[in-house]
Amino acid sequence: SPSVTGCQITRMSETTPQLESPGPIRAYAVALAVIALGCAVSAALTVGVGRWDVVAVLAAGGDAAEARTIRISTRVELSGSLIPLAMAAVLFGPAAAAIVGFASMLSDRRGPAERFVIFSCGRAIAGAAAGAGALLAGTAHMGPGLGRLLAASAAAAFLATVVEFSVTTLTL
């Protein structure tokens, strides 16, 4: 396969820098994977996952939304994958949102394996945080109704965004 000094060509149209020492980035990827798995499993055991059929549809929707990102600069892309993640968080809690978050990254396999692990597990952690926030906001003393749903949705979206931004900032 063709190669250029200091680069790895994954496709003729795309190059990714080769890491001199993958140790630290690999350790970071493993740490995120352990955190994501721990969050998802503990949430599934305590709160449950919800309806698997609905979670699967939301996961497919998240993956489809992530596959159709909009590039707004050389380093920033936007997608609508937060919407199915927040819906899973509000409807079913942290485990379902973590599953939807992870699944939303399945079609984005650009670059080395560590990149996929970091961003997919970061999205799973964001989903778990969103689900926890939605649970806390949704159980606040507001009574049933639209206010409770809006509070849970706002908490989910805010926490997912904060975690995503944090993982991305630490990674880049």
PDB file of C-alpha atoms in Angstrom:
ATOM      1  CA  SER A   1       0.000   0.000   0.000  1.00  0.00           C
ATOM      2  CA  PRO A   2       1.257   3.529  -0.695  1.00  0.00           C
ATOM      3  CA  SER A   3       2.843   5.406   2.190  1.00  0.00           C
ATOM      4  CA  VAL A   4       4.202   8.833   2.928  1.00  0.00           C
ATOM      5  CA  THR A   5       6.701   9.546   5.699  1.00  0.00           C
ATOM      6  CA  GLY A   6       4.807  10.537   8.848  1.00  0.00           C
ATOM      7  CA  CYS A   7       1.373   9.657   7.422  1.00  0.00           C
ATOM      8  CA  GLN A   8      -0.756   6.609   7.040  1.00  0.00           C
ATOM      9  CA  ILE A   9      -2.944   6.562   3.954  1.00  0.00           C
ATOM     10  CA  THR A  10      -6.258   4.921   4.766  1.00  0.00           C
ATOM     11  CA  ARG A  11      -7.898   5.936   1.496  1.00  0.00           C
ATOM     12  CA  MET A  12      -6.380   7.797  -1.389  1.00  0.00           C
ATOM     13  CA  SER A  13      -8.401  10.891  -0.435  1.00  0.00           C
ATOM     14  CA  GLU A  14      -7.685  10.784   3.302  1.00  0.00           C
ATOM     15  CA  THR A  15      -4.511  10.792   5.374  1.00  0.00           C
ATOM     16  CA  THR A  16      -4.156  10.580   9.125  1.00  0.00           C
ATOM     17  CA  PRO A  17      -0.972  11.389  11.006  1.00  0.00           C
ATOM     18  CA  GLN A  18       0.810   8.377  12.433  1.00  0.00           C
ATOM     19  CA  LEU A  19       1.379   8.517  16.158  1.00  0.00           C
ATOM     20  CA  GLU A  20       4.973   8.159  17.250  1.00  0.00           C
ATOM     21  CA  SER A  21       3.928   6.419  20.469  1.00  0.00           C
ATOM     22  CA  PRO A  22       0.349   5.150  20.605  1.00  0.00           C
ATOM     23  CA  GLY A  23       0.686   4.235  24.306  1.00  0.00           C
ATOM     24  CA  PRO A  24      -0.907   7.328  25.895  1.00  0.00           C
ATOM     25  CA  ILE A  25      -3.720   7.601  23.362  1.00  0.00           C
ATOM     26  CA  ARG A  26      -4.407   3.876  23.646  1.00  0.00           C
ATOM     27  CA  ALA A  27      -4.537   4.164  27.443  1.00  0.00           C
ATOM     28  CA  TYR A  28      -6.960   7.087  27.111  1.00  0.00           C
ATOM     29  CA  ALA A  29      -9.151   5.033  24.738  1.00  0.00           C
ATOM     30  CA  VAL A  30      -9.153   2.072  27.131  1.00  0.00           C
ATOM     31  CA  ALA A  31     -10.019   4.350  30.063  1.00  0.00           C
ATOM     32  CA  LEU A  32     -12.974   5.810  28.168  1.00  0.00           C
ATOM     33  CA  ALA A  33     -14.128   2.316  27.180  1.00  0.00           C
ATOM     34  CA  VAL A  34     -14.011   1.140  30.811  1.00  0.00           C
ATOM     35  CA  ILE A  35     -15.920   4.232  31.981  1.00  0.00           C
ATOM     36  CA  ALA A  36     -18.533   3.860  29.237  1.00  0.00           C
ATOM     37  CA  LEU A  37     -19.055   0.179  29.919  1.00  0.00           C
ATOM     38  CA  GLY A  38     -19.242   0.789  33.668  1.00  0.00           C
ATOM     39  CA  CYS A  39     -21.816   3.555  33.229  1.00  0.00           C
ATOM     40  CA  ALA A  40     -23.969   1.525  30.846  1.00  0.00           C
ATOM     41  CA  VAL A  41     -23.893  -1.704  32.855  1.00  0.00           C
ATOM     42  CA  SER A  42     -24.532  -0.040  36.210  1.00  0.00           C
ATOM     43  CA  ALA A  43     -27.395   1.982  34.733  1.00  0.00           C
ATOM     44  CA  ALA A  44     -28.881  -1.101  33.077  1.00  0.00           C
ATOM     45  CA  LEU A  45     -28.754  -3.007  36.361  1.00  0.00           C
ATOM     46  CA  THR A  46     -30.271  -0.200  38.440  1.00  0.00           C
ATOM     47  CA  VAL A  47     -32.730   1.546  36.095  1.00  0.00           C
ATOM     48  CA  GLY A  48     -33.061  -0.868  33.184  1.00  0.00           C
ATOM     49  CA  VAL A  49     -32.860  -0.234  29.464  1.00  0.00           C
ATOM     50  CA  GLY A  50     -36.502   0.291  28.561  1.00  0.00           C
ATOM     51  CA  ARG A  51     -38.124  -1.054  25.449  1.00  0.00           C
ATOM     52  CA  TRP A  52     -35.422  -2.629  23.301  1.00  0.00           C
ATOM     53  CA  ASP A  53     -37.394  -2.122  20.099  1.00  0.00           C
ATOM     54  CA  VAL A  54     -37.654   1.639  20.672  1.00  0.00           C
ATOM     55  CA  VAL A  55     -34.010   1.862  21.763  1.00  0.00           C
ATOM     56  CA  ALA A  56     -32.996   0.066  18.542  1.00  0.00           C
ATOM     57  CA  VAL A  57     -34.994   2.529  16.421  1.00  0.00           C
ATOM     58  CA  LEU A  58     -33.435   5.491  18.277  1.00  0.00           C
ATOM     59  CA  ALA A  59     -29.971   3.943  17.834  1.00  0.00           C
ATOM     60  CA  ALA A  60     -30.549   3.553  14.093  1.00  0.00           C
ATOM     61  CA  GLY A  61     -31.773   7.151  13.955  1.00  0.00           C
ATOM     62  CA  GLY A  62     -28.679   8.356  15.798  1.00  0.00           C
ATOM     63  CA  ASP A  63     -26.423   6.460  13.422  1.00  0.00           C
ATOM     64  CA  ALA A  64     -28.244   7.865  10.397  1.00  0.00           C
ATOM     65  CA  ALA A  65     -28.008  11.397  11.799  1.00  0.00           C
ATOM     66  CA  GLU A  66     -24.287  11.029  12.528  1.00  0.00           C
ATOM     67  CA  ALA A  67     -23.660   9.701   9.029  1.00  0.00           C
ATOM     68  CA  ARG A  68     -25.050  12.948   7.595  1.00  0.00           C
ATOM     69  CA  THR A  69     -22.902  15.505   9.378  1.00  0.00           C
ATOM     70  CA  ILE A  70     -22.433  19.050   8.199  1.00  0.00           C
ATOM     71  CA  ARG A  71     -18.862  20.335   8.139  1.00  0.00           C
ATOM     72  CA  ILE A  72     -18.710  23.924   9.421  1.00  0.00           C
ATOM     73  CA  SER A  73     -14.921  24.222   9.564  1.00  0.00           C
ATOM     74  CA  THR A  74     -11.864  22.067   8.953  1.00  0.00           C
ATOM     75  CA  ARG A  75     -12.090  20.645  12.493  1.00  0.00           C
ATOM     76  CA  VAL A  76     -15.800  20.916  13.379  1.00  0.00           C
ATOM     77  CA  GLU A  77     -18.766  18.907  12.122  1.00  0.00           C
ATOM     78  CA  LEU A  78     -22.379  19.134  13.287  1.00  0.00           C
ATOM     79  CA  SER A  79     -24.941  16.363  13.335  1.00  0.00           C
ATOM     80  CA  GLY A  80     -28.430  15.787  14.635  1.00  0.00           C
ATOM     81  CA  SER A  81     -27.477  12.697  16.625  1.00  0.00           C
ATOM     82  CA  LEU A  82     -28.113  14.511  19.919  1.00  0.00           C
ATOM     83  CA  ILE A  83     -31.860  14.339  19.246  1.00  0.00           C
ATOM     84  CA  PRO A  84     -32.262  10.513  19.416  1.00  0.00           C
ATOM     85  CA  LEU A  85     -29.781  10.400  22.308  1.00  0.00           C
ATOM     86  CA  ALA A  86     -31.812  12.958  24.302  1.00  0.00           C
ATOM     87  CA  MET A  87     -35.034  11.139  23.450  1.00  0.00           C
ATOM     88  CA  ALA A  88     -33.585   7.874  24.784  1.00  0.00           C
ATOM     89  CA  ALA A  89     -32.360   9.695  27.901  1.00  0.00           C
ATOM     90  CA  VAL A  90     -35.763  11.210  28.643  1.00  0.00           C
ATOM     91  CA  LEU A  91     -37.812   8.124  27.741  1.00  0.00           C
ATOM     92  CA  PHE A  92     -35.680   5.357  29.239  1.00  0.00           C
ATOM     93  CA  GLY A  93     -32.708   6.745  31.191  1.00  0.00           C
ATOM     94  CA  PRO A  94     -28.923   6.411  31.166  1.00  0.00           C
ATOM     95  CA  ALA A  95     -28.450   2.854  29.851  1.00  0.00           C
ATOM     96  CA  ALA A  96     -30.636   3.380  26.789  1.00  0.00           C
ATOM     97  CA  ALA A  97     -29.026   6.744  26.072  1.00  0.00           C
ATOM     98  CA  ALA A  98     -25.543   5.203  26.376  1.00  0.00           C
ATOM     99  CA  ILE A  99     -26.522   2.505  23.867  1.00  0.00           C
ATOM    100  CA  VAL A 100     -27.953   5.081  21.473  1.00  0.00           C
ATOM    101  CA  GLY A 101     -24.855   7.263  21.907  1.00  0.00           C
ATOM    102  CA  PHE A 102     -22.469   4.421  21.140  1.00  0.00           C
ATOM    103  CA  ALA A 103     -24.558   3.200  18.214  1.00  0.00           C
ATOM    104  CA  SER A 104     -24.653   6.675  16.700  1.00  0.00           C
ATOM    105  CA  MET A 105     -20.918   6.448  16.066  1.00  0.00           C
ATOM    106  CA  LEU A 106     -20.918   3.025  14.381  1.00  0.00           C
ATOM    107  CA  SER A 107     -20.853   4.418  10.842  1.00  0.00           C
ATOM    108  CA  ASP A 108     -17.952   6.797  11.564  1.00  0.00           C
ATOM    109  CA  ARG A 109     -14.929   4.519  11.245  1.00  0.00           C
ATOM    110  CA  ARG A 110     -12.445   7.060   9.846  1.00  0.00           C
ATOM    111  CA  GLY A 111      -8.867   6.868  11.046  1.00  0.00           C
ATOM    112  CA  PRO A 112      -7.260   4.497  13.550  1.00  0.00           C
ATOM    113  CA  ALA A 113      -9.208   2.218  15.884  1.00  0.00           C
ATOM    114  CA  GLU A 114      -8.339   4.401  18.878  1.00  0.00           C
ATOM    115  CA  ARG A 115     -10.232   7.286  17.283  1.00  0.00           C
ATOM    116  CA  PHE A 116     -13.370   5.163  16.978  1.00  0.00           C
ATOM    117  CA  VAL A 117     -13.082   3.913  20.569  1.00  0.00           C
ATOM    118  CA  ILE A 118     -12.529   7.419  21.961  1.00  0.00           C
ATOM    119  CA  PHE A 119     -15.412   9.086  20.164  1.00  0.00           C
ATOM    120  CA  SER A 120     -17.921   6.216  20.416  1.00  0.00           C
ATOM    121  CA  CYS A 121     -17.234   5.657  24.108  1.00  0.00           C
ATOM    122  CA  GLY A 122     -17.265   9.411  24.710  1.00  0.00           C
ATOM    123  CA  ARG A 123     -20.707   9.522  23.103  1.00  0.00           C
ATOM    124  CA  ALA A 124     -21.829   6.594  25.286  1.00  0.00           C
ATOM    125  CA  ILE A 125     -20.651   8.431  28.406  1.00  0.00           C
ATOM    126  CA  ALA A 126     -22.476  11.541  27.183  1.00  0.00           C
ATOM    127  CA  GLY A 127     -25.618   9.426  26.806  1.00  0.00           C
ATOM    128  CA  ALA A 128     -25.277   8.020  30.309  1.00  0.00           C
ATOM    129  CA  ALA A 129     -24.813  11.527  31.727  1.00  0.00           C
ATOM    130  CA  ALA A 130     -27.808  12.767  29.725  1.00  0.00           C
ATOM    131  CA  GLY A 131     -29.939   9.929  31.045  1.00  0.00           C
ATOM    132  CA  ALA A 132     -28.895  10.574  34.633  1.00  0.00           C
ATOM    133  CA  GLY A 133     -29.667  14.268  34.243  1.00  0.00           C
ATOM    134  CA  ALA A 134     -33.035  13.511  32.677  1.00  0.00           C
ATOM    135  CA  LEU A 135     -33.883  11.168  35.547  1.00  0.00           C
ATOM    136  CA  LEU A 136     -32.920  13.740  38.160  1.00  0.00           C
ATOM    137  CA  ALA A 137     -34.714  16.607  36.448  1.00  0.00           C
ATOM    138  CA  GLY A 138     -37.750  14.472  35.648  1.00  0.00           C
ATOM    139  CA  THR A 139     -38.158  13.357  39.253  1.00  0.00           C
ATOM    140  CA  ALA A 140     -37.852  16.875  40.693  1.00  0.00           C
ATOM    141  CA  HIS A 141     -40.928  18.114  42.523  1.00  0.00           C
ATOM    142  CA  MET A 142     -42.690  19.556  39.480  1.00  0.00           C
ATOM    143  CA  GLY A 143     -45.634  17.257  39.142  1.00  0.00           C
ATOM    144  CA  PRO A 144     -46.604  15.580  35.889  1.00  0.00           C
ATOM    145  CA  GLY A 145     -46.796  17.488  32.654  1.00  0.00           C
ATOM    146  CA  LEU A 146     -44.940  19.519  30.114  1.00  0.00           C
ATOM    147  CA  GLY A 147     -42.689  21.341  32.605  1.00  0.00           C
ATOM    148  CA  ARG A 148     -41.240  18.081  33.856  1.00  0.00           C
ATOM    149  CA  LEU A 149     -40.658  16.847  30.300  1.00  0.00           C
ATOM    150  CA  LEU A 150     -38.972  20.104  29.281  1.00  0.00           C
ATOM    151  CA  ALA A 151     -36.745  20.069  32.364  1.00  0.00           C
ATOM    152  CA  ALA A 152     -35.678  16.476  31.674  1.00  0.00           C
ATOM    153  CA  SER A 153     -35.016  17.293  27.997  1.00  0.00           C
ATOM    154  CA  ALA A 154     -32.988  20.403  28.830  1.00  0.00           C
ATOM    155  CA  ALA A 155     -30.924  18.533  31.420  1.00  0.00           C
ATOM    156  CA  ALA A 156     -30.264  15.689  28.972  1.00  0.00           C
ATOM    157  CA  ALA A 157     -29.219  17.990  26.140  1.00  0.00           C
ATOM    158  CA  PHE A 158     -27.038  20.140  28.397  1.00  0.00           C
ATOM    159  CA  LEU A 159     -25.186  17.257  30.018  1.00  0.00           C
ATOM    160  CA  ALA A 160     -24.674  15.386  26.744  1.00  0.00           C
ATOM    161  CA  THR A 161     -23.222  18.538  25.181  1.00  0.00           C
ATOM    162  CA  VAL A 162     -20.912  19.225  28.134  1.00  0.00           C
ATOM    163  CA  VAL A 163     -19.558  15.659  28.147  1.00  0.00           C
ATOM    164  CA  GLU A 164     -19.143  15.582  24.347  1.00  0.00           C
ATOM    165  CA  PHE A 165     -17.323  18.917  24.413  1.00  0.00           C
ATOM    166  CA  SER A 166     -15.093  17.739  27.275  1.00  0.00           C
ATOM    167  CA  VAL A 167     -14.122  14.482  25.554  1.00  0.00           C
ATOM    168  CA  THR A 168     -13.474  16.295  22.280  1.00  0.00           C
ATOM    169  CA  THR A 169     -11.403  18.990  24.014  1.00  0.00           C
ATOM    170  CA  LEU A 170      -9.316  16.435  25.888  1.00  0.00           C
ATOM    171  CA  THR A 171      -8.810  14.435  22.702  1.00  0.00           C
ATOM    172  CA  LEU A 172      -7.821  17.233  20.379  1.00  0.00           C
TER     173      LEU A 172
END
